Amino acid sequence: MRKRARQVIIMAMTGTTLVAGAATAADASVIPQAPSLAPVPPAAPAASPDTARPIPGDLAALGAAFNAALRTAYAKTKKAASMPSGVATATSFWDGQTASGRPMRYRTIASPYWPLGTRVRITYKKKSAIGVVDDFGPAEWAVAQHDIPAIVDLSERMMADLTGVASNTVHVRFKVLKWGKGGVYRRSGTGYKLAMGHR
């Protein structure tokens, strides 16, 4: 009898211990844990939108073409800005023969300082014409006798078209558009700085 009672008591105590242990384990599962002191490995850097995907070939070619066009336009603008321009006196002439050997024509102009073949835009009031230096002149004395040096001679046809009078002397605006590769009559004299765009 006593032996049986002892066994019951031992079993009861063992069960209580097991239940208490299970409760302790359950409670431990919900208790917040202290943060770990182990170093956290750094995250991989996010890819930049520019480097995440390669630029398609057609877009790269388009960008290169656009940049090239900008450079070309800038170079042309810079070159145009450096070409001589200003206000000068223009006289008119008509000869049977020109220094270049070309026949006299509407577009023929003469200058003592610009090379043969130079293209020049001449503007009188609101009307313009483009001439080509095919001859030399005016003479030094003719250049110097005007309030603004007469550095350009227009064909009588061009003068008549611009002013309404074939034989005339007027103030015009000039702009050298392209240098010629021919000879030059003089490299100094009255109006040389004006013709070359030197201030």
Short mmCIF file of C-alpha atoms in Angstrom, two decimals:
data_model
loop_
_atom_site.label_atom_id
_atom_site.label_comp_id
_atom_site.label_asym_id
_atom_site.label_seq_id
_atom_site.Cartn_x
_atom_site.Cartn_y
_atom_site.Cartn_z
CA MET A 1 0.00 0.00 0.00
CA ARG A 2 2.76 2.37 0.98
CA LYS A 3 4.74 1.35 -2.09
CA ARG A 4 1.78 2.15 -4.34
CA ALA A 5 1.28 5.53 -2.73
CA ARG A 6 4.95 6.36 -3.20
CA GLN A 7 4.76 5.56 -6.92
CA VAL A 8 1.71 7.79 -7.36
CA ILE A 9 3.46 10.66 -5.60
CA ILE A 10 6.61 10.26 -7.76
CA MET A 11 4.55 10.17 -10.96
CA ALA A 12 2.64 13.26 -9.92
CA MET A 13 5.84 15.14 -9.18
CA THR A 14 7.36 14.04 -12.49
CA GLY A 15 4.31 15.23 -14.41
CA THR A 16 4.39 18.57 -12.66
CA THR A 17 8.05 18.97 -13.59
CA LEU A 18 7.33 18.13 -17.24
CA VAL A 19 4.40 20.59 -17.42
CA ALA A 20 6.47 23.33 -15.77
CA GLY A 21 9.31 22.71 -18.20
CA ALA A 22 6.97 22.84 -21.18
CA ALA A 23 5.47 26.12 -19.95
CA THR A 24 8.90 27.62 -19.47
CA ALA A 25 9.88 26.63 -23.01
CA ALA A 26 6.64 28.13 -24.38
CA ASP A 27 7.20 31.38 -22.53
CA ALA A 28 10.77 31.58 -23.80
CA SER A 29 9.51 31.44 -27.38
CA VAL A 30 7.59 34.71 -27.00
CA ILE A 31 10.11 36.68 -24.94
CA PRO A 32 11.94 39.20 -27.16
CA GLN A 33 15.54 38.26 -27.75
CA ALA A 34 18.38 40.74 -27.36
CA PRO A 35 19.77 41.92 -30.70
CA SER A 36 22.71 40.02 -32.01
CA LEU A 37 26.07 41.75 -31.79
CA ALA A 38 27.37 39.98 -34.89
CA PRO A 39 28.15 42.43 -37.77
CA VAL A 40 25.52 42.65 -40.50
CA PRO A 41 26.99 42.07 -43.98
CA PRO A 42 26.66 45.18 -46.20
CA ALA A 43 23.86 45.12 -48.75
CA ALA A 44 24.83 45.00 -52.40
CA PRO A 45 24.70 48.52 -53.94
CA ALA A 46 21.63 49.22 -56.03
CA ALA A 47 22.33 49.44 -59.74
CA SER A 48 22.24 52.96 -61.19
CA PRO A 49 19.55 53.48 -63.85
CA ASP A 50 22.31 54.56 -66.27
CA THR A 51 24.37 51.41 -65.69
CA ALA A 52 21.62 48.93 -65.09
CA ARG A 53 20.96 48.50 -68.79
CA PRO A 54 23.30 49.18 -71.72
CA ILE A 55 22.30 51.99 -74.10
CA PRO A 56 20.90 50.53 -77.32
CA GLY A 57 23.19 50.94 -80.31
CA ASP A 58 20.76 53.10 -82.26
CA LEU A 59 20.39 55.58 -79.37
CA ALA A 60 24.15 55.78 -78.92
CA ALA A 61 24.60 56.45 -82.63
CA LEU A 62 21.86 59.09 -82.53
CA GLY A 63 23.53 60.81 -79.57
CA ALA A 64 26.90 60.79 -81.32
CA ALA A 65 25.38 62.23 -84.50
CA PHE A 66 23.61 64.95 -82.52
CA ASN A 67 26.83 65.94 -80.74
CA ALA A 68 28.71 66.01 -84.04
CA ALA A 69 26.03 68.25 -85.57
CA LEU A 70 26.28 70.63 -82.60
CA ARG A 71 30.05 70.84 -82.95
CA THR A 72 29.78 71.53 -86.67
CA ALA A 73 27.13 74.22 -86.16
CA TYR A 74 29.24 75.85 -83.45
CA ALA A 75 32.33 75.84 -85.67
CA LYS A 76 30.39 77.40 -88.56
CA THR A 77 28.88 80.05 -86.29
CA LYS A 78 32.28 80.88 -84.85
CA LYS A 79 33.82 81.08 -88.30
CA ALA A 80 30.99 83.27 -89.64
CA ALA A 81 31.33 85.62 -86.68
CA SER A 82 35.04 86.05 -87.42
CA MET A 83 34.54 87.01 -91.09
CA PRO A 84 34.91 90.72 -91.92
CA SER A 85 31.78 92.85 -92.00
CA GLY A 86 30.87 96.48 -91.64
CA VAL A 87 29.81 99.62 -93.46
CA ALA A 88 31.75 100.89 -96.46
CA THR A 89 31.35 103.13 -99.46
CA ALA A 90 30.55 101.27 -102.67
CA THR A 91 31.20 102.65 -106.12
CA SER A 92 30.29 101.07 -109.45
CA PHE A 93 32.11 100.11 -112.65
CA TRP A 94 31.84 98.13 -115.86
CA ASP A 95 34.91 96.85 -117.70
CA GLY A 96 35.31 94.61 -120.69
CA GLN A 97 37.93 92.48 -118.94
CA THR A 98 38.52 91.51 -115.31
CA ALA A 99 41.68 90.55 -113.39
CA SER A 100 40.36 87.01 -112.93
CA GLY A 101 39.84 86.56 -116.68
CA ARG A 102 36.12 86.01 -116.22
CA PRO A 103 33.70 88.11 -118.25
CA MET A 104 31.99 91.04 -116.57
CA ARG A 105 28.61 90.02 -115.12
CA TYR A 106 25.97 91.03 -112.59
CA ARG A 107 27.82 89.38 -109.68
CA THR A 108 31.20 90.91 -110.47
CA ILE A 109 32.67 93.09 -107.76
CA ALA A 110 36.15 94.48 -107.28
CA SER A 111 38.26 95.09 -104.20
CA PRO A 112 41.84 96.16 -103.63
CA TYR A 113 42.16 93.95 -100.53
CA TRP A 114 40.01 90.85 -100.86
CA PRO A 115 41.43 87.84 -102.77
CA LEU A 116 39.96 86.97 -106.15
CA GLY A 117 37.11 84.52 -105.76
CA THR A 118 35.95 85.93 -102.41
CA ARG A 119 32.17 85.88 -101.97
CA VAL A 120 30.66 88.99 -100.36
CA ARG A 121 27.10 89.91 -99.46
CA ILE A 122 26.30 93.57 -100.18
CA THR A 123 23.25 95.16 -98.54
CA TYR A 124 21.77 98.53 -99.40
CA LYS A 125 18.83 99.53 -97.22
CA LYS A 126 16.75 96.33 -97.17
CA LYS A 127 17.99 94.79 -100.41
CA SER A 128 20.95 92.43 -100.71
CA ALA A 129 23.01 90.79 -103.44
CA ILE A 130 25.96 88.40 -103.35
CA GLY A 131 28.97 89.29 -105.43
CA VAL A 132 32.26 87.59 -106.28
CA VAL A 133 35.57 89.43 -106.36
CA ASP A 134 36.68 89.05 -109.98
CA ASP A 135 38.59 92.29 -110.33
CA PHE A 136 40.85 94.73 -108.46
CA GLY A 137 39.93 98.26 -107.49
CA PRO A 138 39.15 100.98 -106.71
CA ALA A 139 42.50 102.75 -106.83
CA GLU A 140 44.01 104.08 -103.61
CA TRP A 141 43.06 107.68 -104.36
CA ALA A 142 39.45 106.65 -105.03
CA VAL A 143 39.28 104.63 -101.82
CA ALA A 144 40.56 107.51 -99.74
CA GLN A 145 38.38 110.33 -101.08
CA HIS A 146 35.18 109.16 -99.35
CA ASP A 147 34.05 109.71 -95.75
CA ILE A 148 34.04 105.91 -95.35
CA PRO A 149 36.70 104.16 -97.46
CA ALA A 150 35.41 102.85 -100.81
CA ILE A 151 36.73 99.31 -100.47
CA VAL A 152 34.33 97.72 -102.95
CA ASP A 153 33.32 98.35 -106.54
CA LEU A 154 30.01 96.85 -107.69
CA SER A 155 29.09 95.97 -111.23
CA GLU A 156 26.78 98.63 -112.65
CA ARG A 157 24.07 95.99 -112.97
CA MET A 158 24.26 95.11 -109.28
CA MET A 159 24.37 98.79 -108.33
CA ALA A 160 21.31 99.50 -110.47
CA ASP A 161 19.50 96.54 -108.93
CA LEU A 162 20.25 97.67 -105.37
CA THR A 163 19.89 101.44 -105.73
CA GLY A 164 18.06 102.07 -109.00
CA VAL A 165 21.05 103.94 -110.48
CA ALA A 166 23.84 102.17 -112.39
CA SER A 167 26.59 104.73 -111.84
CA ASN A 168 26.40 105.51 -108.15
CA THR A 169 28.30 105.95 -104.88
CA VAL A 170 26.50 104.83 -101.73
CA HIS A 171 27.08 103.48 -98.24
CA VAL A 172 26.48 99.74 -98.02
CA ARG A 173 26.82 96.99 -95.50
CA PHE A 174 29.20 94.21 -96.49
CA LYS A 175 29.77 90.72 -95.12
CA VAL A 176 32.54 88.44 -96.39
CA LEU A 177 30.98 84.99 -96.74
CA LYS A 178 33.89 82.96 -98.04
CA TRP A 179 37.49 83.76 -98.81
CA GLY A 180 38.71 83.27 -102.35
CA LYS A 181 42.00 81.61 -103.22
CA GLY A 182 43.08 84.01 -105.92
CA GLY A 183 45.54 86.88 -105.93
CA VAL A 184 45.36 90.05 -103.85
CA TYR A 185 46.04 93.52 -105.27
CA ARG A 186 47.19 95.25 -102.06
CA ARG A 187 47.80 94.20 -98.45
CA SER A 188 47.81 97.67 -96.94
CA GLY A 189 46.37 101.11 -97.54
CA THR A 190 43.33 103.22 -96.76
CA GLY A 191 40.44 101.02 -95.63
CA TYR A 192 42.54 97.86 -95.29
CA LYS A 193 41.59 97.35 -91.64
CA LEU A 194 37.92 97.91 -92.49
CA ALA A 195 38.09 95.34 -95.30
CA MET A 196 39.75 92.78 -93.00
CA GLY A 197 37.35 93.34 -90.11
CA HIS A 198 40.00 94.87 -87.83
CA ARG A 199 38.64 97.49 -85.47
#
